Coordinates of C-alpha atoms in Angstrom, one line a residue:
X136 CA 0.0 0.0 0.2
X137 CA 1.3 3.4 -1.0
X138 CA 0.2 6.4 0.9
X139 CA 1.0 10.0 -0.8
X140 CA -0.2 13.3 0.5
X141 CA -1.5 16.2 -2.1
X142 CA -0.6 19.9 -2.3
X143 CA -3.5 20.3 -0.3
X144 CA -3.1 18.4 2.4
X145 CA -5.8 15.6 1.3
X146 CA -4.4 11.8 1.9
X147 CA -5.1 8.9 -0.8
X148 CA -3.9 5.5 -0.7
X149 CA -3.3 3.4 -3.2
X150 CA -3.4 -0.6 -2.9
X151 CA 0.6 -2.5 -4.7
X152 CA -2.2 -4.9 -5.3
X153 CA -5.5 -5.0 -6.7
X154 CA -7.6 -6.6 -3.9
X155 CA -9.6 -9.5 -4.4
X156 CA -12.5 -10.6 -2.1
X157 CA -13.9 -14.0 -2.6
X158 CA -17.8 -14.9 -2.3
X159 CA -18.1 -18.6 -0.9
X160 CA -22.2 -18.0 -2.1
X161 CA -23.6 -19.1 1.3
X162 CA -25.6 -15.2 1.8
X163 CA -25.1 -11.9 1.8
X164 CA -25.3 -11.5 5.6
X165 CA -22.2 -13.3 5.8
X166 CA -20.5 -12.3 2.2
X167 CA -21.2 -8.5 4.0
X168 CA -19.4 -8.7 7.4
X169 CA -16.8 -10.8 5.6
X170 CA -16.4 -7.5 3.5
X171 CA -16.6 -5.0 6.2
X172 CA -14.3 -6.8 8.2
X173 CA -12.0 -6.5 5.4
X174 CA -12.7 -2.7 4.9
X175 CA -12.1 -2.5 9.0
X176 CA -8.8 -4.4 9.0
X177 CA -7.8 -1.3 5.5
X178 CA -9.6 1.1 7.7
X179 CA -6.9 0.1 10.2
X180 CA -4.1 -0.4 8.7
X181 CA -4.6 2.8 6.8
X182 CA -4.9 4.6 10.2
X183 CA -1.7 2.6 11.4
X184 CA 0.0 4.3 8.0
X185 CA -1.3 7.4 8.2
X186 CA 0.2 8.1 12.2
X187 CA 3.7 6.5 10.5
X188 CA 3.3 9.2 7.6
X189 CA 2.5 11.7 10.1
X190 CA 5.3 11.4 12.7
X191 CA 7.3 10.8 9.2
X192 CA 6.1 14.5 7.8
X193 CA 6.8 16.2 11.2
X194 CA 10.2 14.8 11.1
X195 CA 10.9 15.7 7.6
X196 CA 9.2 19.4 7.7
X197 CA 11.3 19.3 10.8
X198 CA 14.0 18.2 8.7
X199 CA 13.4 20.7 6.4
X200 CA 13.4 23.6 8.7
X201 CA 17.0 22.7 10.4
X202 CA 18.0 22.7 6.1
X203 CA 16.3 25.9 5.4
X204 CA 18.0 27.5 8.8
X205 CA 21.6 25.5 7.5
X206 CA 21.4 27.1 4.0
X207 CA 20.7 30.5 5.1
X208 CA 24.1 30.5 7.4
X209 CA 25.6 29.0 4.7
X210 CA 24.5 31.9 2.0
X211 CA 26.0 34.1 4.9
X212 CA 29.0 32.5 5.4
X213 CA 29.3 32.4 1.6
X214 CA 29.1 36.6 1.7
X215 CA 31.3 37.0 4.5
X216 CA 34.0 34.3 3.1
X217 CA 33.8 36.1 -0.4
X218 CA 34.3 39.2 1.4
X219 CA 37.1 37.6 3.2
X220 CA 38.6 36.3 0.1
X221 CA 38.6 40.1 -1.0
X222 CA 40.1 41.5 1.7
X223 CA 42.7 38.3 1.7
X224 CA 43.6 39.6 -2.4
X225 CA 43.8 43.3 -1.0
X226 CA 46.8 42.3 1.3
X227 CA 48.4 39.6 -0.4
X228 CA 48.8 43.3 -3.2
X229 CA 49.3 45.4 -0.5
X230 CA 52.2 42.5 1.4
X231 CA 53.5 42.3 -2.8
X232 CA 53.6 46.0 -2.5
X233 CA 55.5 46.0 0.2
X234 CA 57.7 43.4 -0.7
X235 CA 58.4 45.5 -3.6
X236 CA 59.1 48.9 -1.9
X237 CA 62.1 46.7 0.9
X238 CA 63.4 45.0 -2.4
X239 CA 64.1 49.0 -3.3
X240 CA 65.0 50.4 0.2
X241 CA 67.5 47.6 0.4
X242 CA 69.4 49.1 -3.1
X243 CA 69.0 52.1 -1.7
X244 CA 70.3 51.5 1.3
X245 CA 73.2 49.1 -0.3
X246 CA 73.9 52.3 -3.2
X247 CA 74.5 54.7 0.2
X248 CA 76.5 52.3 2.1
X249 CA 78.6 51.9 -1.2
X250 CA 78.8 56.2 -1.4
X251 CA 79.4 56.4 2.1
X252 CA 82.5 54.0 1.4
X253 CA 84.1 55.8 -1.3
X254 CA 83.5 58.8 0.6
X255 CA 84.9 57.6 3.5
X256 CA 87.9 56.2 1.2
X257 CA 88.2 59.8 0.1
X258 CA 87.9 61.1 2.8
X259 CA 90.5 59.3 4.6
X260 CA 93.4 60.1 1.4
X261 CA 92.6 63.6 1.6
X262 CA 93.0 63.3 5.6
X263 CA 96.1 61.6 5.1
X264 CA 97.5 64.2 2.3
X265 CA 96.6 67.3 4.6
X266 CA 98.4 65.5 7.8
X267 CA 101.7 64.8 5.2
X268 CA 100.6 68.9 4.8
X269 CA 100.1 69.8 8.3
X270 CA 103.2 67.9 9.0
X271 CA 105.3 69.6 6.0
X272 CA 103.7 73.2 7.2
X273 CA 105.1 72.7 10.2
X274 CA 108.4 72.0 10.0
X275 CA 108.1 74.8 7.6
X276 CA 107.4 77.2 10.1
X277 CA 109.9 75.5 12.5
X278 CA 112.4 76.8 9.6
X279 CA 111.4 79.9 8.7
X280 CA 110.7 80.9 12.9
X281 CA 114.3 80.4 13.0
X282 CA 115.3 82.3 10.5
X283 CA 112.6 84.8 12.1
X284 CA 115.1 84.7 15.8
X285 CA 118.3 84.6 13.0
X286 CA 116.8 88.2 11.2
X287 CA 116.0 89.2 14.6
X288 CA 119.1 88.5 16.3
X289 CA 121.5 90.4 13.4
X290 CA 118.8 93.1 13.6
X291 CA 119.3 93.8 16.8
X292 CA 122.8 93.5 16.5
X293 CA 122.8 95.6 13.2
X294 CA 120.6 98.4 15.0
X295 CA 123.6 97.9 18.3
X296 CA 126.2 98.8 16.3
X297 CA 124.6 101.2 14.8
X298 CA 123.2 103.0 18.0
X299 CA 126.3 102.6 19.0
X300 CA 128.0 104.4 16.5
X301 CA 126.1 107.2 16.2
X302 CA 126.5 107.4 20.1
X303 CA 129.7 107.5 19.0
X304 CA 128.9 110.1 16.3
X305 CA 127.3 112.2 18.6
X306 CA 129.4 112.0 21.7
X307 CA 132.1 112.7 19.4
X308 CA 130.2 115.9 17.9
X309 CA 129.4 117.4 21.6

């Protein structure tokens, strides 16, 4: 027996095999009682099926409600997942840009360090030359001072002898 429910909720039953009732020909009352007994049996079986199907129907309705709630949640999760994927893509692009900037900065730092090292080497060489020049100038300065001292001493001697001769001539003239 198959039991179905249409869209309006009306339940119908269909027997899987045709029902044959055999009459033995002994009177209609007995036959009617026999047919009614079969009908009562069929109605009881149908009632059992209706109860089973009603409980199954309630379980199925509950499951449908659960699945619909899950579907709503799945839709929301898919939206959130799409947003997170977009955000992830944005972060990947930002990360790639930062990596590029990092590489550029490393290159610039390397160039700056190279230029700084070249400048330091040039200044060190210049400082060595300046130190040599300073030593030479100090040596020359000492020589010039020595000569100046000698010239001043000679000048004093000359001045003294000139003064002495002037004095002598003054004294002589007096």
